[in-house]
XYZ file of C-alpha atoms in Angstrom:
757
model
C 81.772 -116.600 159.911
C 78.729 -114.336 160.235
C 76.106 -114.047 162.963
C 72.359 -113.721 162.402
C 69.974 -112.662 165.148
C 66.423 -113.791 164.525
C 63.167 -113.246 166.407
C 60.996 -116.366 166.311
C 57.221 -116.372 166.683
C 54.901 -119.282 167.391
C 56.949 -121.403 169.803
C 54.709 -123.140 172.343
C 57.295 -124.756 174.634
C 61.027 -125.217 175.113
C 60.916 -128.329 172.942
C 60.041 -126.023 170.035
C 63.427 -124.352 170.497
C 65.080 -127.781 170.440
C 63.171 -128.588 167.230
C 64.383 -125.363 165.570
C 67.969 -126.002 166.667
C 67.794 -129.517 165.223
C 66.434 -128.197 161.913
C 69.096 -125.477 161.681
C 71.943 -127.863 162.450
C 70.975 -129.931 159.407
C 71.478 -126.893 157.164
C 74.818 -126.675 155.400
C 77.110 -123.859 156.512
C 75.718 -123.417 160.032
C 78.384 -123.954 162.670
C 76.441 -123.102 165.803
C 72.994 -122.045 166.934
C 71.291 -121.091 170.186
C 67.500 -120.786 170.312
C 65.813 -119.453 173.444
C 62.135 -120.170 174.018
C 62.030 -117.616 176.852
C 63.387 -114.702 174.780
C 61.951 -116.031 171.481
C 65.255 -115.352 169.753
C 67.879 -117.326 167.880
C 71.558 -116.514 167.424
C 72.948 -118.415 164.429
C 76.627 -118.594 163.392
C 76.961 -119.413 159.718
C 79.429 -119.490 156.842
C 78.394 -116.887 154.257
C 79.919 -119.013 151.499
C 77.429 -121.838 152.109
C 74.435 -120.225 153.785
C 72.583 -116.939 154.139
C 70.076 -115.184 156.361
C 67.361 -116.003 153.824
C 68.223 -119.712 154.102
C 68.054 -119.499 157.892
C 64.632 -117.842 157.802
C 63.400 -120.402 155.271
C 64.536 -123.280 157.518
C 62.790 -121.816 160.562
C 59.597 -121.182 158.594
C 59.722 -124.713 157.147
C 59.758 -125.964 160.738
C 56.436 -124.166 161.214
C 57.457 -120.927 162.933
C 57.480 -117.265 162.002
C 60.841 -115.483 161.853
C 62.072 -111.913 161.400
C 65.641 -110.646 161.342
C 66.777 -108.315 164.072
C 68.395 -105.326 162.455
C 68.214 -101.699 161.525
C 64.881 -100.655 160.093
C 63.039 -103.754 161.307
C 60.606 -104.021 164.169
C 60.864 -107.598 165.403
C 58.904 -106.712 168.524
C 55.907 -106.027 166.279
C 55.924 -109.696 165.262
C 55.763 -110.701 168.909
C 52.868 -108.327 169.567
C 51.041 -109.652 166.500
C 51.552 -113.242 167.655
C 50.257 -112.344 171.127
C 47.143 -110.752 169.602
C 46.547 -113.876 167.482
C 46.921 -116.055 170.554
C 44.508 -113.847 172.491
C 41.924 -113.992 169.696
C 42.201 -117.791 169.489
C 41.811 -117.981 173.247
C 38.670 -115.810 173.204
C 37.107 -117.868 170.409
C 37.998 -121.113 172.142
C 36.640 -119.869 175.486
C 33.407 -118.691 173.869
C 32.797 -122.088 172.241
C 33.969 -124.095 175.258
C 31.944 -122.243 177.894
C 28.630 -124.079 177.172
C 30.525 -127.378 177.195
C 32.122 -126.492 180.520
C 28.707 -125.577 181.963
C 27.286 -128.893 180.733
C 30.183 -130.732 182.397
C 29.566 -128.822 185.630
C 25.830 -129.517 185.567
C 26.501 -133.160 184.752
C 28.754 -133.457 187.763
C 25.963 -131.998 189.942
C 23.369 -134.410 188.527
C 21.365 -131.981 186.381
C 21.668 -134.070 183.231
C 19.601 -136.982 184.571
C 15.881 -137.552 183.885
C 14.716 -137.159 187.462
C 10.921 -137.656 187.906
C 9.461 -136.149 191.000
C 6.125 -137.357 192.427
C 3.560 -134.910 193.701
C 4.291 -135.865 197.289
C 8.038 -135.235 196.940
C 7.968 -131.905 195.093
C 9.180 -128.938 197.053
C 9.771 -125.402 195.891
C 13.524 -125.989 195.791
C 13.289 -129.344 193.961
C 10.918 -127.781 191.434
C 13.440 -124.995 190.885
C 16.224 -127.514 190.321
C 14.025 -129.488 187.936
C 13.391 -126.325 185.883
C 17.142 -125.806 185.584
C 17.521 -129.380 184.345
C 14.783 -128.930 181.752
C 16.052 -125.554 180.487
C 19.670 -126.794 180.192
C 18.865 -130.146 178.630
C 19.991 -128.885 175.225
C 23.544 -128.491 176.581
C 23.819 -132.270 176.850
C 22.721 -132.947 173.271
C 25.674 -134.646 171.519
C 24.903 -132.810 168.258
C 25.129 -129.449 170.038
C 28.316 -130.480 171.781
C 29.920 -131.781 168.583
C 29.023 -128.536 166.790
C 30.888 -126.533 169.452
C 33.821 -128.905 169.997
C 34.698 -129.449 166.321
C 35.880 -125.862 165.538
C 37.781 -125.775 168.834
C 39.502 -129.067 168.029
C 40.426 -128.394 164.414
C 40.267 -124.612 163.890
C 41.565 -123.235 167.183
C 43.656 -126.351 167.808
C 45.192 -126.389 164.332
C 48.370 -124.782 165.715
C 48.943 -127.838 167.900
C 48.539 -130.232 164.970
C 50.845 -128.131 162.824
C 53.575 -127.842 165.455
C 53.327 -131.536 166.338
C 53.756 -132.473 162.675
C 56.728 -130.137 162.207
C 58.380 -131.429 165.385
C 58.031 -135.033 164.284
C 59.388 -134.136 160.845
C 62.459 -132.662 162.577
C 62.832 -135.857 164.598
C 61.616 -134.361 167.894
C 58.502 -134.812 170.019
C 57.159 -131.800 171.892
C 54.340 -130.640 174.114
C 52.061 -130.155 171.122
C 52.166 -133.884 170.409
C 50.883 -134.644 173.905
C 48.025 -132.137 173.513
C 47.169 -133.461 170.038
C 47.169 -137.133 171.067
C 45.182 -136.493 174.247
C 42.486 -134.195 172.851
C 42.133 -136.117 169.574
C 41.636 -139.352 171.487
C 38.891 -137.765 173.624
C 37.240 -136.105 170.618
C 37.424 -139.148 168.343
C 36.049 -141.458 171.015
C 33.172 -139.023 171.643
C 32.333 -138.916 167.940
C 32.413 -142.685 167.689
C 30.219 -143.064 170.780
C 27.726 -140.424 169.627
C 27.292 -141.948 166.181
C 27.011 -145.545 167.378
C 23.363 -146.606 167.238
C 23.409 -148.446 170.550
C 24.657 -145.393 172.423
C 21.753 -143.247 171.245
C 19.483 -145.200 173.562
C 21.486 -144.121 176.611
C 20.228 -140.827 177.989
C 22.644 -138.155 179.151
C 26.312 -137.649 178.328
C 27.999 -140.356 180.341
C 30.301 -141.670 177.622
C 31.136 -138.604 175.525
C 33.979 -136.179 176.265
C 33.596 -133.301 173.838
C 33.809 -130.922 176.785
C 37.133 -132.448 177.886
C 38.855 -132.025 174.501
C 37.565 -128.433 174.006
C 38.203 -127.213 177.561
C 41.692 -128.772 177.583
C 42.618 -126.826 174.428
C 41.163 -123.645 175.939
C 43.073 -124.052 179.184
C 46.336 -124.845 177.364
C 45.873 -121.672 175.296
C 45.118 -119.701 178.473
C 48.332 -121.015 180.012
C 50.279 -120.087 176.856
C 48.772 -116.585 176.836
C 49.594 -115.940 180.505
C 53.041 -117.404 179.862
C 53.626 -115.049 176.915
C 52.602 -112.025 178.966
C 54.907 -113.058 181.814
C 57.755 -113.776 179.373
C 57.350 -110.233 178.099
C 58.007 -108.978 181.617
C 61.237 -110.987 181.891
C 62.595 -109.360 178.707
C 61.437 -105.865 179.652
C 64.982 -104.924 180.704
C 66.147 -105.046 177.076
C 63.245 -102.946 175.871
C 63.768 -100.402 178.666
C 67.444 -100.123 177.674
C 66.505 -99.606 174.026
C 63.914 -96.995 175.016
C 66.672 -94.949 176.690
C 67.987 -93.855 173.303
C 67.315 -90.230 172.380
C 65.028 -89.731 169.390
C 66.434 -86.405 168.137
C 69.839 -84.691 168.033
C 70.804 -81.045 167.542
C 73.865 -80.976 165.268
C 76.064 -78.323 163.641
C 76.934 -78.853 159.964
C 78.391 -76.192 157.695
C 77.984 -73.678 160.511
C 74.222 -74.277 160.706
C 72.449 -75.825 163.708
C 69.626 -78.225 162.875
C 67.616 -80.991 164.562
C 67.751 -84.446 162.985
C 66.693 -87.987 163.975
C 69.418 -89.602 166.088
C 69.991 -92.328 163.470
C 71.180 -89.610 161.048
C 74.009 -88.442 163.324
C 77.363 -89.346 161.768
C 80.741 -89.877 163.383
C 82.530 -86.514 163.622
C 79.365 -84.396 163.812
C 79.269 -81.585 166.372
C 76.297 -82.112 168.699
C 74.772 -79.410 170.911
C 73.215 -80.437 174.242
C 71.134 -78.049 176.331
C 70.225 -78.280 180.044
C 68.017 -81.246 180.927
C 68.301 -82.894 177.507
C 69.160 -86.493 176.781
C 72.582 -86.946 175.153
C 71.977 -88.467 171.685
C 75.205 -90.426 170.965
C 78.656 -91.079 172.445
C 81.299 -88.403 172.039
C 83.957 -86.084 173.492
C 83.145 -82.580 174.784
C 84.777 -79.767 172.812
C 83.200 -76.788 174.549
C 81.245 -76.166 177.769
C 80.816 -77.822 181.151
C 78.008 -79.644 182.927
C 77.100 -82.590 185.134
C 75.619 -85.708 183.559
C 73.367 -88.353 185.102
C 74.642 -91.730 183.840
C 72.741 -93.841 186.381
C 70.453 -95.454 183.801
C 73.514 -96.965 182.088
C 76.171 -97.440 184.755
C 74.115 -97.676 187.946
C 76.144 -94.770 189.394
C 73.601 -92.547 191.161
C 75.846 -89.473 191.594
C 75.929 -87.131 188.546
C 79.369 -86.953 186.918
C 81.107 -83.620 186.202
C 82.008 -83.154 182.542
C 84.346 -80.651 180.878
C 86.278 -80.373 177.584
C 88.040 -83.613 176.567
C 85.720 -85.699 178.785
C 83.683 -88.513 177.271
C 79.884 -88.468 177.329
C 77.643 -91.487 176.792
C 74.566 -91.518 174.598
C 71.226 -91.880 176.474
C 72.597 -90.281 179.668
C 70.891 -87.067 180.836
C 72.524 -83.647 180.913
C 72.274 -81.499 184.037
C 72.075 -77.712 184.289
C 74.948 -76.853 181.960
C 75.160 -76.864 178.183
C 77.966 -78.077 175.958
C 79.004 -79.044 172.469
C 80.661 -82.365 171.736
C 81.989 -84.329 168.789
C 80.223 -87.610 168.048
C 82.667 -90.528 168.169
C 80.411 -93.609 168.235
C 77.009 -93.874 166.635
C 74.526 -96.605 165.742
C 75.610 -100.147 166.553
C 79.000 -98.893 167.834
C 77.514 -96.798 170.633
C 77.910 -97.722 174.274
C 74.153 -98.300 174.705
C 74.008 -100.529 171.602
C 76.886 -102.625 172.934
C 75.158 -103.030 176.311
C 71.967 -104.154 174.562
C 73.933 -106.545 172.313
C 75.855 -108.129 175.199
C 72.704 -108.462 177.332
C 70.708 -109.996 174.462
C 73.423 -112.518 173.725
C 73.715 -113.345 177.422
C 69.969 -113.835 177.777
C 69.965 -116.113 174.749
C 72.844 -118.240 176.073
C 72.357 -121.490 177.948
C 73.778 -122.299 181.345
C 75.087 -125.859 181.820
C 72.169 -126.606 184.134
C 69.753 -125.603 181.357
C 71.376 -128.005 178.915
C 70.624 -130.809 181.362
C 66.974 -129.708 181.570
C 66.747 -129.545 177.754
C 68.190 -133.036 177.492
C 65.657 -134.357 180.009
C 62.820 -132.616 178.139
C 63.921 -134.266 174.891
C 63.402 -137.748 176.368
C 60.390 -136.752 178.411
C 57.659 -136.807 175.751
C 58.360 -140.334 174.418
C 58.423 -141.609 178.010
C 55.078 -139.901 178.725
C 53.530 -141.479 175.620
C 54.617 -144.899 176.876
C 53.221 -144.157 180.368
C 49.895 -143.048 178.857
C 49.712 -146.205 176.738
C 50.521 -148.341 179.770
C 47.856 -146.494 181.807
C 45.219 -147.259 179.184
C 46.182 -150.923 178.890
C 46.333 -151.488 182.658
C 42.967 -149.849 183.278
C 41.148 -151.333 180.301
C 42.812 -154.713 180.112
C 43.790 -155.570 183.684
C 41.351 -153.649 185.882
C 38.269 -153.572 183.614
C 39.104 -156.887 181.905
C 38.407 -155.554 178.387
C 34.807 -154.572 179.149
C 33.704 -152.244 176.340
C 31.468 -150.267 178.687
C 34.561 -149.100 180.632
C 36.604 -148.172 177.552
C 35.859 -144.468 178.070
C 37.109 -144.507 181.673
C 40.429 -146.108 180.686
C 40.786 -143.648 177.824
C 40.153 -140.599 179.976
C 42.791 -141.699 182.516
C 45.340 -141.973 179.688
C 44.336 -138.530 178.375
C 44.859 -137.061 181.860
C 48.403 -138.486 181.884
C 49.150 -136.899 178.489
C 47.818 -133.478 179.386
C 49.272 -133.194 182.878
C 52.749 -134.239 181.689
C 53.500 -131.326 179.337
C 57.071 -130.286 180.283
C 56.529 -126.546 179.781
C 57.496 -125.604 183.325
C 60.661 -127.680 183.040
C 61.663 -125.891 179.841
C 60.963 -122.443 181.274
C 62.706 -123.003 184.600
C 66.205 -121.933 183.538
C 65.887 -119.460 180.614
C 63.321 -117.231 182.318
C 65.477 -116.934 185.440
C 68.558 -116.183 183.317
C 66.656 -113.515 181.364
C 65.390 -111.866 184.549
C 68.813 -112.076 186.229
C 70.704 -110.720 183.225
C 68.176 -107.924 182.796
C 68.403 -106.929 186.443
C 72.187 -106.940 186.209
C 72.122 -104.714 183.117
C 69.902 -102.209 184.930
C 72.458 -102.078 187.756
C 75.430 -101.656 185.431
C 76.513 -105.308 185.684
C 76.866 -107.123 182.354
C 77.296 -110.895 182.528
C 78.307 -112.315 179.159
C 76.547 -115.680 179.193
C 74.625 -118.207 181.228
C 77.706 -120.290 181.943
C 79.471 -117.361 183.632
C 76.305 -116.492 185.508
C 76.166 -120.026 186.903
C 79.850 -120.057 187.886
C 79.997 -116.566 189.428
C 78.010 -117.627 192.473
C 80.618 -120.308 193.271
C 83.701 -118.012 193.300
C 86.206 -118.883 196.060
C 88.985 -116.375 195.287
C 88.980 -112.838 193.924
C 92.286 -111.525 192.566
C 92.498 -107.730 192.218
C 94.845 -105.486 190.338
C 95.821 -102.282 192.161
C 96.146 -99.438 189.678
C 92.786 -98.650 188.120
C 91.012 -101.303 190.177
C 91.622 -100.774 193.892
C 92.692 -97.245 193.033
C 91.076 -94.684 190.762
C 93.886 -95.005 188.211
C 94.359 -91.230 188.178
C 97.073 -89.574 190.297
C 95.899 -86.904 192.716
C 97.732 -84.227 194.652
C 98.055 -85.414 198.252
C 100.367 -82.842 199.823
C 102.376 -79.612 199.342
C 105.447 -78.922 201.488
C 107.211 -75.519 201.158
C 110.943 -75.421 201.997
C 112.056 -73.811 205.186
C 112.008 -70.018 204.857
C 109.511 -69.943 201.956
C 107.007 -67.175 202.714
C 104.345 -68.063 200.145
C 101.429 -70.233 201.195
C 100.846 -73.726 199.851
C 97.950 -72.421 197.735
C 100.163 -69.807 196.036
C 102.836 -72.428 195.361
C 100.140 -74.700 193.879
C 99.056 -71.875 191.560
C 102.656 -71.335 190.398
C 103.125 -75.067 189.704
C 99.761 -75.342 187.913
C 100.521 -72.435 185.577
C 103.842 -74.093 184.713
C 102.064 -77.424 184.039
C 99.032 -75.969 182.254
C 100.100 -77.139 178.804
C 101.498 -80.457 180.029
C 100.008 -83.778 178.875
C 101.629 -85.809 181.668
C 99.198 -87.384 184.210
C 101.134 -85.906 187.152
C 101.025 -82.456 185.598
C 97.304 -82.802 184.944
C 96.769 -83.796 188.585
C 98.445 -80.550 189.731
C 96.410 -78.487 187.249
C 93.154 -80.198 188.309
C 93.890 -79.484 191.976
C 94.498 -75.794 191.198
C 91.358 -75.489 189.069
C 89.288 -76.917 191.908
C 90.849 -74.320 194.215
C 90.411 -71.369 191.820
C 87.305 -71.520 189.678
C 88.613 -68.802 187.335
C 90.791 -69.920 184.358
C 94.512 -70.296 185.033
C 96.848 -67.871 183.232
C 99.191 -69.228 180.542
C 102.949 -69.418 181.110
C 105.060 -67.009 179.084
C 107.230 -69.902 177.894
C 106.735 -73.655 178.080
C 108.857 -76.692 177.308
C 108.103 -80.310 178.252
C 110.898 -82.831 178.675
C 109.297 -86.316 178.337
C 109.698 -88.462 181.430
C 111.408 -85.740 183.429
C 109.431 -82.513 183.829
C 108.714 -79.085 182.367
C 110.435 -75.718 182.242
C 108.447 -72.520 181.991
C 108.727 -68.767 182.435
C 106.161 -67.080 184.671
C 106.188 -63.361 185.464
C 109.663 -63.217 183.959
C 111.120 -65.855 186.322
C 112.277 -69.314 185.138
C 110.283 -72.145 186.764
C 111.147 -75.842 186.806
C 108.904 -78.662 187.970
C 109.751 -82.337 187.769
C 111.952 -85.055 189.221
C 115.074 -84.454 191.324
C 117.267 -85.596 188.453
C 115.559 -83.112 186.129
C 116.249 -80.200 188.471
C 119.858 -81.350 188.898
C 120.299 -81.288 185.100
C 119.311 -77.614 185.197
C 121.731 -77.042 188.085
C 119.022 -75.938 190.503
C 119.935 -75.433 194.162
C 118.443 -78.457 196.021
C 120.066 -77.900 199.412
C 116.802 -76.855 201.090
C 114.819 -79.785 199.712
C 116.639 -82.735 201.315
C 114.715 -82.514 204.602
C 111.422 -82.552 202.687
C 112.437 -85.684 200.788
C 113.058 -87.505 204.061
C 109.655 -86.349 205.293
C 107.863 -87.593 202.176
C 109.722 -90.900 201.716
C 107.659 -92.914 204.281
C 104.520 -92.330 202.218
C 104.652 -95.598 200.258
C 103.322 -95.459 196.761
C 103.646 -91.654 196.479
C 105.476 -89.774 193.750
C 107.393 -86.613 194.708
C 107.610 -83.705 192.251
C 109.930 -80.756 193.015
C 109.261 -77.104 192.188
C 112.085 -74.635 191.598
C 111.991 -70.913 190.833
C 114.899 -68.803 189.682
C 117.253 -71.775 190.079
C 116.261 -72.632 193.668
C 113.994 -75.456 194.887
C 111.093 -73.981 196.836
C 108.556 -76.803 197.365
C 107.816 -80.493 197.045
C 104.501 -81.902 195.823
C 103.323 -85.383 196.826
C 101.059 -87.179 194.343
C 99.439 -90.566 194.695
C 96.846 -92.841 193.119
C 94.032 -92.635 195.662
C 92.233 -95.791 196.753
C 88.604 -95.967 195.725
C 86.166 -95.199 198.549
C 84.506 -98.563 197.941
C 87.760 -100.599 198.067
C 87.909 -101.421 201.791
C 84.119 -102.048 202.203
C 84.164 -104.329 199.144
C 87.058 -106.401 200.478
C 85.229 -106.678 203.810
C 82.035 -107.845 202.043
C 83.900 -110.449 200.005
C 85.674 -111.753 203.103
C 82.343 -111.966 204.939
C 81.024 -114.065 202.027
C 83.876 -116.538 202.599
C 85.838 -115.397 199.538
C 89.630 -115.021 199.741
C 90.896 -111.718 198.280
C 94.353 -111.384 196.684
C 96.211 -108.241 195.571
C 98.266 -108.826 192.423
C 100.097 -105.797 191.031
C 103.064 -104.676 189.014
C 103.710 -101.823 191.476
C 106.572 -101.848 193.972
C 106.153 -103.821 197.178
C 105.905 -100.757 199.441
C 102.991 -99.336 197.433
C 101.269 -102.728 197.244
C 101.579 -103.422 200.977
C 100.296 -99.953 201.832
C 97.232 -100.494 199.612
C 96.686 -103.945 201.150
C 96.947 -102.512 204.664
C 94.352 -99.845 203.964
C 91.904 -102.278 202.360
C 92.406 -105.289 204.614
C 93.846 -107.653 201.989
C 96.101 -110.305 203.521
C 97.480 -111.916 200.338
C 99.806 -109.592 198.401
C 102.049 -110.241 195.416
C 103.866 -107.178 194.016
C 106.177 -106.312 191.129
C 104.479 -108.885 188.892
C 104.568 -108.554 185.102
C 101.293 -109.092 183.151
C 102.445 -112.519 181.919
C 103.310 -113.576 185.462
C 99.845 -112.472 186.656
C 98.293 -115.082 184.380
C 100.595 -117.750 185.864
C 99.554 -116.810 189.407
C 95.878 -117.098 188.458
C 96.452 -120.488 186.819
C 98.337 -121.641 189.920
C 95.334 -120.828 192.142
C 93.018 -122.662 189.747
C 95.274 -125.728 189.812
C 94.567 -125.983 193.556
C 90.869 -126.450 192.848
C 89.914 -122.826 193.502
C 87.343 -121.014 191.366
C 89.099 -117.718 190.614
C 87.751 -114.353 189.502
C 90.279 -111.795 188.263
C 89.325 -108.126 188.570
C 91.204 -105.692 186.343
C 90.878 -102.718 184.034
C 90.807 -104.933 180.937
C 94.007 -103.565 179.368
C 97.307 -104.672 180.951
C 95.387 -107.315 182.908
C 94.075 -109.031 179.770
C 96.229 -112.206 180.139
C 95.097 -112.693 183.750
C 91.467 -111.924 182.878
C 91.594 -114.576 180.170
C 93.287 -117.111 182.474
C 90.758 -116.784 185.302
C 87.570 -118.805 185.603
C 85.755 -115.469 185.455
C 87.302 -112.193 184.297
C 85.663 -109.109 185.841
C 86.483 -105.940 183.918
C 86.070 -102.550 185.568
C 86.477 -99.179 183.952
C 83.278 -97.254 183.215
C 82.579 -99.291 180.116
C 85.769 -98.578 178.201
C 86.093 -100.377 174.870
C 88.676 -102.862 176.092
C 86.795 -103.535 179.330
C 83.478 -104.206 177.614
C 85.093 -106.563 175.113
C 87.398 -108.379 177.573
C 85.550 -109.360 180.731
C 83.178 -112.244 181.343
C 81.505 -109.834 183.739
C 81.699 -106.107 182.955
C 81.080 -103.509 185.671
C 80.000 -100.320 183.927
C 80.498 -98.180 187.004
C 83.698 -97.386 188.874
C 82.279 -98.834 192.082
C 83.925 -102.001 193.395
C 80.785 -102.706 195.431
C 79.325 -104.092 192.195
C 81.643 -107.130 192.529
C 79.914 -108.715 195.563
C 76.595 -107.555 194.112
C 77.336 -109.464 190.882
C 78.248 -112.566 192.894
C 75.068 -112.274 194.953
C 73.004 -111.799 191.768
C 74.533 -114.957 190.340
C 73.862 -116.927 193.511
C 70.267 -115.678 193.705
C 69.642 -116.480 190.035
C 70.961 -120.011 190.498
C 68.761 -120.418 193.594
C 65.703 -119.364 191.557
C 66.684 -121.791 188.774
C 67.026 -124.665 191.242
C 63.672 -123.782 192.824
C 62.060 -123.694 189.382
C 63.554 -127.040 188.379
C 62.608 -128.603 191.711
C 58.966 -127.572 191.480
C 58.777 -128.451 187.774
C 60.144 -131.945 188.429
C 58.013 -132.410 191.559
C 54.916 -131.306 189.644
C 55.444 -133.904 186.934
C 56.600 -136.650 189.290
C 53.558 -136.146 191.525
C 50.946 -135.385 188.870
C 51.642 -138.315 186.532
C 50.974 -141.044 189.163
C 47.795 -139.226 190.274
C 46.572 -139.037 186.684
C 47.497 -142.655 185.955
C 45.689 -143.771 189.109
C 42.508 -142.081 187.939
C 42.469 -139.279 190.536
C 42.934 -136.415 188.067
C 40.342 -135.209 185.579
C 41.881 -134.137 182.204
C 40.384 -130.662 182.528
C 41.898 -130.199 185.988
C 45.165 -131.602 184.626
C 45.196 -128.975 181.849
C 44.605 -126.179 184.351
C 47.362 -127.510 186.606
C 49.768 -127.730 183.686
C 49.168 -124.076 182.759
C 49.462 -122.895 186.344
C 52.782 -124.728 186.778
C 54.306 -122.770 183.874
C 52.974 -119.455 185.119
C 54.235 -120.166 188.648
C 57.761 -120.770 187.299
C 57.642 -117.453 185.433
C 56.386 -115.554 188.477
C 59.116 -117.112 190.615
C 61.729 -115.954 188.080
C 60.328 -112.436 188.171
C 61.266 -112.241 191.863
C 64.772 -111.432 190.596
C 63.527 -108.120 189.233
C 62.590 -106.964 192.723
C 66.124 -107.365 194.144
């Protein structure tokens, strides 16, 4: 199966997206499709043996919409800008032609279209002034003038509505365009019939013609669509801002020569040079140099991160004061930034369960509205006016008001715009939520299960203490230097922790040992200044027959430190010091647990570590529920057991050994600075190593769902309240059109509140 991502232009409401989905589902070889009106994108899963991208584009275009493929070398955003310009130009033309009609309607409402005859004894300066206005604007009420202005608005500017209505009906769906077409055509056609009827020419004024209603309705609908398109652009700005982060140029070394090339020409394996203050072009691993890097625009972590050889750097992050050379490891669509954009786009295009309900309601809404409008006309004309021809126009205009005011645009925008804004805000904060369903569920979490190593802790051992044996005259710092030189060439995490601690203490490079030998799983032996040095476990030193008599007291002293690992140092066959190393808890661990508890969420610690280490971590963080010495498979069983009790469970892990539990949870939250496995595993991915993002993600979900419910409430209330008013004759079609547009814009503005959080 292949996936095509398509930008769609020309959709006028959420029912257009339903129409496109219906058309695509009829095409052979397409297994799944998701079309978002808010993001104007479609994600189509298809079988390459039976379908192709060209077939998909042809189907969308046959449904009456423009389509461009998202991919390298294309500029789908240009299509959106072109469509917005076309919409703006149509709006300007429509407004220009409709303005005289609107003025005539306004003057008619104030009485300036009547043939008022003033006698000499009743004329005042003010009445004479008003009479001059009536005389000079009389041409505005001429039906020929009005028809000349309304006709191009109805059929030239309004052609898009006729086209979309026809395509929707052909696909077996009825959308907003059909309501606009039926309503405005009825008003226009009746006005033409009335104007051309000989008996109506005797009647002065414009009482029974509604050219202004049909033209102004189309203008106001276009105005609403234009404002809607501008606001929709703001909801998707997060994606564009992420894409704009990418560097445009890269300085690379090939064949010993340094040259500057466009970033898209950087290949995997190239050596890239980064100078102070520059943007890092692509992902890679530092080979030479040191610096600090600001990764806040990608991970949300505000503190610059120190980087040295063998450390990973992320494309689009900003280098500090140092300079370095690194080898490109991931470029193009494989880069970290590209994956963030891809995940966020797919999430924004997904549909939450609550949105599927709204789409279903919208699908039935238009036929119901057509029936209500027909009933309104029949009740007014047949029952109230008793089939009097003179009142036909009044009954018709009430039915038109029902059609126009009922357009379900706000209902269709309620959910996708909030999801787009919420997902975009999350991406800016380093929180990636995979789809709308997970976004909806995250706010209802009752239990959070956390792994220890790499989640509550940093996942990297650190030196926590140095204890010299009794009688040792060297200071702890000198003993650390001796141990670090011995471990300098070691690849073991404990050895690296000792070396890192020494390098932080002494900024100058550590000397190399004269001899070095690593014994996997046990320790290292080295020769420093002519003396043999051993560092490793107690068993390792015993194998080398080292004198451990002075170390026993230190072991007793270190043993109460649960979760610590003790490494012994011996010189010239005699143990001289003990080093305590431990996996330090993250600074944000305890505050995060406290926040989750305050939110009414139960926190569990689930780890494969020994019970002493687990209970110590739980004590320091305030976690009451602890389960230790659990294998990865057993973790998944524990998660499933909690779910079986009706709990909604989120599992937080590093995305590697916790994969079974992450998959078994209602929501898997992967943490780990955007590692490959983490980004591909979790339902929610935290790009930063800050556990505080967990309650923030839950709050973002809850706030997004609140906005969605507010949007749906006001959209439903608007239609439920407006339709009876229109049917009862209390709503002019022009006012109804303005209200319809404002309802859509209000939903969009409400969704944009998420961007302020």
